[in-house]
Amino acid sequence: MKRAMAVAVAAAWLAVGLYGIETYASHYYTYRGFPPPHDPPGVAKGQLKTVRFFSRALGQERRYLIYLPPRYAQDSALGKRYPAFYVLHGSPGSPELFLNAGNLGVDLDTLVARRRARPMLVVFPNGSDGSYRSDTEWANTPHGRFEDFVLDVVHNVDRRFPTRADRRHRALAGNSEGAYAAVNIALHHLKTFGILESWSGYFSVHAQGPFKHASLLDLYRNSPDLYVPNLHADLRRRPVHAFLYTGDRDRDRQKVADFAHRLGAAGARVTFAVYKGHHSWNLWRRETPLMLRFASDNFGRR
């Protein structure tokens, strides 16, 4: 009898322990060790919506998140139109991480309340390919036309929401793999984006992952580090405001600095910075308010 009770108690403790471990792991996966986002007292909260639509590029229904700023319903009903800030996640990653770990929604609410950034729509495409890593490079490869998918999202947002639908009022940003993609896609589509941001990005690809069977020409076309010197004429016609940053403990920090120099030499208006930290959400979360302000300050600039 005593032995049975001891076994039952041990099983109960084990169940509680396993539940606690699972809960902690789930919480960490969602928030990456940060507290859940919460607006400061007196700051009006924006609204997060999930939008589903059919992507012609991928031939299937896809989704994106869109964060609507405070007073969106009232102001849009009066005819207000908004600039749009598109943010691409890394690998592995998800759109939700920018809000849960990156605190982006709270940062936007706070900046708008303090008149340090203009109200904007923030759009988070979901680039998942169904696997954990979702290693697509957000590029057009045999793995899928993920670069064109980003453009599908832009067109869908312009149809559904009151945007200021021109390049001077669109920014494209991302972290890690999403940072690479933000640069690559923006430079491929200068008619669409006038602002780009790279949060700990890289600027060339190799014959691996989705580019495993790519030709040398495809690798060149998707390596901004190689093709940016040939964009002088394009960047003169369609200037770009760019912010590139990395952490002082990031092993690729010199490569980021070198690319920032090349991009500036080609004619872009480039801000480059190295901040304390490494390739992690601690760095990206801390610098998110600055990235929102950079986009806000440059929306509409010629």
mmCIF file of C-alpha atoms in Angstrom:
data_model
loop_
_atom_site.group_PDB
_atom_site.id
_atom_site.type_symbol
_atom_site.label_atom_id
_atom_site.label_comp_id
_atom_site.label_asym_id
_atom_site.label_seq_id
_atom_site.Cartn_x
_atom_site.Cartn_y
_atom_site.Cartn_z
ATOM 1 C CA MET A 1 0.000 0.000 0.000
ATOM 2 C CA LYS A 2 2.735 2.442 1.029
ATOM 3 C CA ARG A 3 4.726 1.516 -2.047
ATOM 4 C CA ALA A 4 1.720 2.143 -4.303
ATOM 5 C CA MET A 5 1.172 5.535 -2.665
ATOM 6 C CA ALA A 6 4.856 6.413 -3.118
ATOM 7 C CA VAL A 7 4.677 5.461 -6.795
ATOM 8 C CA ALA A 8 1.515 7.554 -7.221
ATOM 9 C CA VAL A 9 3.103 10.567 -5.518
ATOM 10 C CA ALA A 10 6.250 10.225 -7.632
ATOM 11 C CA ALA A 11 4.152 9.980 -10.792
ATOM 12 C CA ALA A 12 2.222 13.086 -9.785
ATOM 13 C CA TRP A 13 5.429 15.031 -9.133
ATOM 14 C CA LEU A 14 6.833 13.850 -12.457
ATOM 15 C CA ALA A 15 3.669 14.968 -14.265
ATOM 16 C CA VAL A 16 3.814 18.378 -12.592
ATOM 17 C CA GLY A 17 7.500 18.684 -13.471
ATOM 18 C CA LEU A 18 6.950 17.729 -17.092
ATOM 19 C CA TYR A 19 4.037 20.175 -17.324
ATOM 20 C CA GLY A 20 6.246 22.908 -15.880
ATOM 21 C CA ILE A 21 9.035 22.143 -18.344
ATOM 22 C CA GLU A 22 6.604 22.109 -21.266
ATOM 23 C CA THR A 23 5.026 25.382 -20.125
ATOM 24 C CA TYR A 24 8.427 27.051 -19.742
ATOM 25 C CA ALA A 25 9.580 25.803 -23.149
ATOM 26 C CA SER A 26 6.387 27.043 -24.793
ATOM 27 C CA HIS A 27 6.697 30.423 -23.070
ATOM 28 C CA TYR A 28 10.349 30.734 -24.099
ATOM 29 C CA TYR A 29 9.585 29.768 -27.711
ATOM 30 C CA THR A 30 6.881 32.471 -27.824
ATOM 31 C CA TYR A 31 8.644 35.299 -25.956
ATOM 32 C CA ARG A 32 12.333 34.282 -26.093
ATOM 33 C CA GLY A 33 12.756 34.946 -22.375
ATOM 34 C CA PHE A 34 11.119 38.390 -22.376
ATOM 35 C CA PRO A 35 7.893 39.270 -20.544
ATOM 36 C CA PRO A 36 4.720 39.288 -22.656
ATOM 37 C CA PRO A 37 4.263 42.657 -24.415
ATOM 38 C CA HIS A 38 2.219 45.226 -22.543
ATOM 39 C CA ASP A 39 1.526 48.864 -23.407
ATOM 40 C CA PRO A 40 2.538 51.466 -20.787
ATOM 41 C CA PRO A 41 -0.280 53.220 -18.916
ATOM 42 C CA GLY A 42 -1.919 55.926 -20.980
ATOM 43 C CA VAL A 43 -0.686 54.567 -24.332
ATOM 44 C CA ALA A 44 -3.417 53.595 -26.789
ATOM 45 C CA LYS A 45 -3.079 50.096 -28.189
ATOM 46 C CA GLY A 46 -3.046 49.189 -31.885
ATOM 47 C CA GLN A 47 -4.819 46.206 -33.386
ATOM 48 C CA LEU A 48 -3.320 43.023 -34.832
ATOM 49 C CA LYS A 49 -5.144 41.288 -37.679
ATOM 50 C CA THR A 50 -4.455 38.072 -39.574
ATOM 51 C CA VAL A 51 -5.177 38.241 -43.299
ATOM 52 C CA ARG A 52 -5.477 35.209 -45.545
ATOM 53 C CA PHE A 53 -5.308 35.479 -49.317
ATOM 54 C CA PHE A 54 -4.385 33.478 -52.380
ATOM 55 C CA SER A 55 -0.781 33.962 -53.464
ATOM 56 C CA ARG A 56 -0.333 33.550 -57.199
ATOM 57 C CA ALA A 57 3.425 33.210 -56.711
ATOM 58 C CA LEU A 58 3.108 30.173 -54.428
ATOM 59 C CA GLY A 59 -0.178 28.863 -55.862
ATOM 60 C CA GLN A 60 -1.839 28.502 -52.461
ATOM 61 C CA GLU A 61 -3.597 30.336 -49.680
ATOM 62 C CA ARG A 62 -1.119 32.211 -47.487
ATOM 63 C CA ARG A 63 -1.307 34.613 -44.575
ATOM 64 C CA TYR A 64 0.281 37.734 -43.210
ATOM 65 C CA LEU A 65 -0.122 39.698 -40.003
ATOM 66 C CA ILE A 66 -0.810 43.414 -40.088
ATOM 67 C CA TYR A 67 -0.527 45.726 -37.114
ATOM 68 C CA LEU A 68 -2.886 48.692 -37.329
ATOM 69 C CA PRO A 69 -1.854 51.786 -35.351
ATOM 70 C CA PRO A 70 -3.940 53.375 -32.596
ATOM 71 C CA ARG A 71 -7.012 55.277 -33.869
ATOM 72 C CA TYR A 72 -6.849 53.394 -37.163
ATOM 73 C CA ALA A 73 -10.620 52.810 -37.358
ATOM 74 C CA GLN A 74 -11.517 56.451 -36.681
ATOM 75 C CA ASP A 75 -8.806 58.018 -38.843
ATOM 76 C CA SER A 76 -9.151 55.683 -41.819
ATOM 77 C CA ALA A 77 -12.908 56.319 -41.823
ATOM 78 C CA LEU A 78 -12.058 60.019 -42.284
ATOM 79 C CA GLY A 79 -9.879 59.230 -45.296
ATOM 80 C CA LYS A 80 -6.424 58.969 -43.727
ATOM 81 C CA ARG A 81 -3.919 56.908 -45.711
ATOM 82 C CA TYR A 82 -0.856 55.238 -44.216
ATOM 83 C CA PRO A 83 2.725 54.367 -45.132
ATOM 84 C CA ALA A 84 3.556 50.656 -44.853
ATOM 85 C CA PHE A 85 6.486 48.987 -43.121
ATOM 86 C CA TYR A 86 7.088 45.363 -44.226
ATOM 87 C CA VAL A 87 9.138 43.068 -41.970
ATOM 88 C CA LEU A 88 10.558 39.663 -42.959
ATOM 89 C CA HIS A 89 11.382 37.023 -40.351
ATOM 90 C CA GLY A 90 14.534 34.922 -40.169
ATOM 91 C CA SER A 91 15.104 31.168 -40.317
ATOM 92 C CA PRO A 92 13.845 29.636 -38.123
ATOM 93 C CA GLY A 93 11.321 32.292 -37.251
ATOM 94 C CA SER A 94 7.763 33.511 -37.577
ATOM 95 C CA PRO A 95 5.893 36.810 -37.970
ATOM 96 C CA GLU A 96 4.669 36.633 -34.379
ATOM 97 C CA LEU A 97 8.199 36.862 -32.973
ATOM 98 C CA PHE A 98 8.506 40.532 -33.962
ATOM 99 C CA LEU A 99 5.548 41.284 -31.694
ATOM 100 C CA ASN A 100 6.103 38.783 -28.877
ATOM 101 C CA ALA A 101 9.912 38.840 -28.584
ATOM 102 C CA GLY A 102 10.639 42.058 -30.478
ATOM 103 C CA ASN A 103 7.966 44.150 -28.698
ATOM 104 C CA LEU A 104 7.315 45.935 -31.998
ATOM 105 C CA GLY A 105 3.611 46.639 -31.427
ATOM 106 C CA VAL A 106 4.221 48.210 -28.031
ATOM 107 C CA ASP A 107 7.117 50.233 -29.444
ATOM 108 C CA LEU A 108 4.968 51.587 -32.271
ATOM 109 C CA ASP A 109 2.106 52.440 -29.911
ATOM 110 C CA THR A 110 4.512 54.266 -27.594
ATOM 111 C CA LEU A 111 6.316 56.174 -30.359
ATOM 112 C CA VAL A 112 3.021 57.297 -31.896
ATOM 113 C CA ALA A 113 1.673 58.371 -28.496
ATOM 114 C CA ARG A 114 4.814 60.441 -27.883
ATOM 115 C CA ARG A 115 4.770 61.859 -31.447
ATOM 116 C CA ARG A 116 8.169 60.369 -32.217
ATOM 117 C CA ALA A 117 6.882 58.317 -35.170
ATOM 118 C CA ARG A 118 3.969 58.698 -37.515
ATOM 119 C CA PRO A 119 1.180 56.110 -37.549
ATOM 120 C CA MET A 120 1.972 53.363 -40.060
ATOM 121 C CA LEU A 121 0.816 49.914 -41.072
ATOM 122 C CA VAL A 122 3.306 47.196 -40.135
ATOM 123 C CA VAL A 123 3.014 44.021 -42.216
ATOM 124 C CA PHE A 124 4.573 40.655 -41.373
ATOM 125 C CA PRO A 125 4.438 38.124 -44.250
ATOM 126 C CA ASN A 126 4.530 34.491 -43.201
ATOM 127 C CA GLY A 127 7.368 32.902 -45.183
ATOM 128 C CA SER A 128 7.007 29.404 -43.755
ATOM 129 C CA ASP A 129 7.512 26.497 -46.148
ATOM 130 C CA GLY A 130 5.987 24.021 -43.687
ATOM 131 C CA SER A 131 9.275 22.972 -42.088
ATOM 132 C CA TYR A 132 10.810 24.135 -38.795
ATOM 133 C CA ARG A 133 13.657 26.067 -40.417
ATOM 134 C CA SER A 134 11.687 27.403 -43.385
ATOM 135 C CA ASP A 135 14.968 28.112 -45.119
ATOM 136 C CA THR A 136 13.778 29.839 -48.292
ATOM 137 C CA GLU A 137 16.007 32.941 -48.327
ATOM 138 C CA TRP A 138 12.748 34.660 -49.393
ATOM 139 C CA ALA A 139 14.028 34.117 -52.950
ATOM 140 C CA ASN A 140 12.658 32.790 -56.219
ATOM 141 C CA THR A 141 14.122 29.294 -56.461
ATOM 142 C CA PRO A 142 12.828 25.805 -57.353
ATOM 143 C CA HIS A 143 11.880 25.629 -53.658
ATOM 144 C CA GLY A 144 9.239 28.322 -54.226
ATOM 145 C CA ARG A 145 8.782 31.875 -55.522
ATOM 146 C CA PHE A 146 9.072 33.562 -52.142
ATOM 147 C CA GLU A 147 10.384 36.870 -53.497
ATOM 148 C CA ASP A 148 7.283 37.173 -55.656
ATOM 149 C CA PHE A 149 5.191 36.160 -52.640
ATOM 150 C CA VAL A 150 6.402 39.304 -50.826
ATOM 151 C CA LEU A 151 5.177 41.373 -53.782
ATOM 152 C CA ASP A 152 1.850 39.504 -53.637
ATOM 153 C CA VAL A 153 1.545 40.638 -50.029
ATOM 154 C CA VAL A 154 2.292 44.254 -50.973
ATOM 155 C CA HIS A 155 -0.387 44.224 -53.670
ATOM 156 C CA ASN A 156 -2.913 42.601 -51.326
ATOM 157 C CA VAL A 157 -2.248 45.154 -48.596
ATOM 158 C CA ASP A 158 -2.702 47.998 -51.088
ATOM 159 C CA ARG A 159 -6.064 46.539 -52.144
ATOM 160 C CA ARG A 160 -7.399 45.906 -48.649
ATOM 161 C CA PHE A 161 -6.036 48.806 -46.614
ATOM 162 C CA PRO A 162 -5.750 52.594 -47.088
ATOM 163 C CA THR A 163 -2.055 52.755 -47.934
ATOM 164 C CA ARG A 164 -0.041 55.472 -49.594
ATOM 165 C CA ALA A 165 0.794 53.123 -52.439
ATOM 166 C CA ASP A 166 4.106 54.427 -53.751
ATOM 167 C CA ARG A 167 7.764 53.554 -53.189
ATOM 168 C CA ARG A 168 8.448 56.599 -51.015
ATOM 169 C CA HIS A 169 5.929 55.323 -48.476
ATOM 170 C CA ARG A 170 7.057 51.686 -48.359
ATOM 171 C CA ALA A 171 9.873 50.298 -46.225
ATOM 172 C CA LEU A 172 11.202 46.730 -46.243
ATOM 173 C CA ALA A 173 13.121 45.353 -43.249
ATOM 174 C CA GLY A 174 14.028 42.034 -41.656
ATOM 175 C CA ASN A 175 16.299 40.230 -39.243
ATOM 176 C CA SER A 176 18.998 37.678 -40.129
ATOM 177 C CA GLU A 177 17.759 35.777 -43.222
ATOM 178 C CA GLY A 178 14.932 38.307 -43.429
ATOM 179 C CA ALA A 179 17.531 41.090 -43.407
ATOM 180 C CA TYR A 180 19.320 39.529 -46.369
ATOM 181 C CA ALA A 181 15.992 39.233 -48.146
ATOM 182 C CA ALA A 182 14.955 42.815 -47.368
ATOM 183 C CA VAL A 183 18.090 44.102 -49.099
ATOM 184 C CA ASN A 184 17.901 41.652 -52.003
ATOM 185 C CA ILE A 185 14.199 42.204 -52.697
ATOM 186 C CA ALA A 186 14.284 45.973 -52.255
ATOM 187 C CA LEU A 187 17.214 46.318 -54.660
ATOM 188 C CA HIS A 188 15.462 44.043 -57.158
ATOM 189 C CA HIS A 189 12.312 46.162 -56.920
ATOM 190 C CA LEU A 190 13.311 49.788 -56.576
ATOM 191 C CA LYS A 191 9.974 50.815 -58.108
ATOM 192 C CA THR A 192 8.252 49.276 -55.088
ATOM 193 C CA PHE A 193 10.457 50.117 -52.074
ATOM 194 C CA GLY A 194 12.241 53.353 -51.242
ATOM 195 C CA ILE A 195 13.448 52.418 -47.744
ATOM 196 C CA LEU A 196 15.288 49.289 -46.625
ATOM 197 C CA GLU A 197 16.657 48.081 -43.302
ATOM 198 C CA SER A 198 18.995 45.192 -42.517
ATOM 199 C CA TRP A 199 19.038 43.947 -38.922
ATOM 200 C CA SER A 200 22.108 41.663 -38.685
ATOM 201 C CA GLY A 201 21.944 40.608 -42.311
ATOM 202 C CA TYR A 202 24.287 39.100 -44.886
ATOM 203 C CA PHE A 203 24.631 39.950 -48.550
ATOM 204 C CA SER A 204 25.653 36.933 -50.598
ATOM 205 C CA VAL A 205 24.424 33.367 -51.072
ATOM 206 C CA HIS A 206 26.133 30.091 -51.902
ATOM 207 C CA ALA A 207 25.189 26.828 -53.605
ATOM 208 C CA GLN A 208 23.398 25.393 -50.583
ATOM 209 C CA GLY A 209 19.914 25.307 -49.077
ATOM 210 C CA PRO A 210 17.342 26.589 -51.603
ATOM 211 C CA PHE A 211 20.260 27.628 -53.872
ATOM 212 C CA LYS A 212 21.837 24.168 -53.840
ATOM 213 C CA HIS A 213 21.345 23.635 -57.575
ATOM 214 C CA ALA A 214 21.470 27.298 -58.618
ATOM 215 C CA SER A 215 23.523 28.445 -61.567
ATOM 216 C CA LEU A 216 26.379 30.907 -61.115
ATOM 217 C CA LEU A 217 24.152 33.547 -62.702
ATOM 218 C CA ASP A 218 21.364 32.923 -60.180
ATOM 219 C CA LEU A 219 23.844 33.111 -57.311
ATOM 220 C CA TYR A 220 25.110 36.430 -58.682
ATOM 221 C CA ARG A 221 21.589 37.804 -59.145
ATOM 222 C CA ASN A 222 20.778 37.009 -55.513
ATOM 223 C CA SER A 223 24.020 38.305 -53.978
ATOM 224 C CA PRO A 224 23.691 42.066 -53.394
ATOM 225 C CA ASP A 225 27.349 42.185 -52.403
ATOM 226 C CA LEU A 226 28.226 41.291 -56.005
ATOM 227 C CA TYR A 227 25.649 43.163 -58.057
ATOM 228 C CA VAL A 228 25.249 46.413 -56.096
ATOM 229 C CA PRO A 229 28.177 48.167 -57.868
ATOM 230 C CA ASN A 230 26.140 47.881 -61.084
ATOM 231 C CA LEU A 231 23.136 49.764 -59.671
ATOM 232 C CA HIS A 232 24.519 53.318 -60.008
ATOM 233 C CA ALA A 233 22.052 54.382 -62.701
ATOM 234 C CA ASP A 234 19.069 52.713 -61.011
ATOM 235 C CA LEU A 235 19.833 54.278 -57.620
ATOM 236 C CA ARG A 236 20.211 57.703 -59.191
ATOM 237 C CA ARG A 237 16.730 57.409 -60.691
ATOM 238 C CA ARG A 238 15.197 55.823 -57.595
ATOM 239 C CA PRO A 239 17.162 56.750 -54.463
ATOM 240 C CA VAL A 240 17.014 54.447 -51.450
ATOM 241 C CA HIS A 241 17.287 55.304 -47.761
ATOM 242 C CA ALA A 242 19.021 52.370 -46.075
ATOM 243 C CA PHE A 243 19.863 51.519 -42.461
ATOM 244 C CA LEU A 244 22.197 48.575 -41.883
ATOM 245 C CA TYR A 245 23.294 47.491 -38.431
ATOM 246 C CA THR A 246 24.946 44.569 -36.734
ATOM 247 C CA GLY A 247 26.200 43.597 -33.292
ATOM 248 C CA ASP A 248 29.757 44.115 -32.115
ATOM 249 C CA ARG A 249 29.924 40.372 -31.361
ATOM 250 C CA ASP A 250 28.524 39.314 -34.728
ATOM 251 C CA ARG A 251 31.164 37.437 -36.720
ATOM 252 C CA ASP A 252 29.993 39.097 -39.970
ATOM 253 C CA ARG A 253 30.201 42.697 -38.715
ATOM 254 C CA GLN A 254 33.074 43.593 -41.065
ATOM 255 C CA LYS A 255 31.164 42.198 -44.043
ATOM 256 C CA VAL A 256 28.194 44.373 -43.097
ATOM 257 C CA ALA A 257 30.462 47.406 -42.911
ATOM 258 C CA ASP A 258 31.988 46.603 -46.300
ATOM 259 C CA PHE A 259 28.593 46.196 -47.927
ATOM 260 C CA ALA A 260 27.319 49.438 -46.404
ATOM 261 C CA HIS A 261 30.271 51.176 -48.053
ATOM 262 C CA ARG A 262 29.527 49.550 -51.431
ATOM 263 C CA LEU A 263 25.842 50.421 -51.222
ATOM 264 C CA GLY A 264 26.644 54.031 -50.397
ATOM 265 C CA ALA A 265 29.201 54.212 -53.202
ATOM 266 C CA ALA A 266 26.518 52.982 -55.617
ATOM 267 C CA GLY A 267 24.315 55.929 -54.713
ATOM 268 C CA ALA A 268 22.092 54.871 -51.803
ATOM 269 C CA ARG A 269 21.713 57.058 -48.723
ATOM 270 C CA VAL A 270 23.164 54.702 -46.133
ATOM 271 C CA THR A 271 23.279 54.744 -42.357
ATOM 272 C CA PHE A 272 25.492 52.041 -40.830
ATOM 273 C CA ALA A 273 25.889 51.221 -37.152
ATOM 274 C CA VAL A 274 27.427 48.626 -34.856
ATOM 275 C CA TYR A 275 25.600 48.124 -31.563
ATOM 276 C CA LYS A 276 26.532 46.176 -28.468
ATOM 277 C CA GLY A 277 25.334 42.597 -28.732
ATOM 278 C CA HIS A 278 25.284 39.571 -30.966
ATOM 279 C CA HIS A 279 22.935 37.804 -33.380
ATOM 280 C CA SER A 280 19.924 37.590 -31.056
ATOM 281 C CA TRP A 281 16.582 39.045 -30.032
ATOM 282 C CA ASN A 282 18.298 41.024 -27.272
ATOM 283 C CA LEU A 283 19.862 43.172 -29.992
ATOM 284 C CA TRP A 284 16.893 43.306 -32.383
ATOM 285 C CA ARG A 285 14.390 44.107 -29.622
ATOM 286 C CA ARG A 286 16.529 46.933 -28.267
ATOM 287 C CA GLU A 287 16.936 48.596 -31.660
ATOM 288 C CA THR A 288 13.361 48.164 -32.910
ATOM 289 C CA PRO A 289 12.231 51.662 -31.799
ATOM 290 C CA LEU A 290 15.120 53.204 -33.747
ATOM 291 C CA MET A 291 14.192 51.201 -36.846
ATOM 292 C CA LEU A 292 10.580 52.352 -36.633
ATOM 293 C CA ARG A 293 11.720 55.954 -36.279
ATOM 294 C CA PHE A 294 14.116 55.639 -39.227
ATOM 295 C CA ALA A 295 11.284 54.433 -41.458
ATOM 296 C CA SER A 296 8.958 57.131 -40.151
ATOM 297 C CA ASP A 297 11.504 59.891 -40.710
ATOM 298 C CA ASN A 298 12.142 58.809 -44.287
ATOM 299 C CA PHE A 299 8.619 58.070 -45.483
ATOM 300 C CA GLY A 300 7.835 60.500 -48.264
ATOM 301 C CA ARG A 301 11.386 61.863 -48.608
ATOM 302 C CA ARG A 302 12.685 62.350 -52.120
#
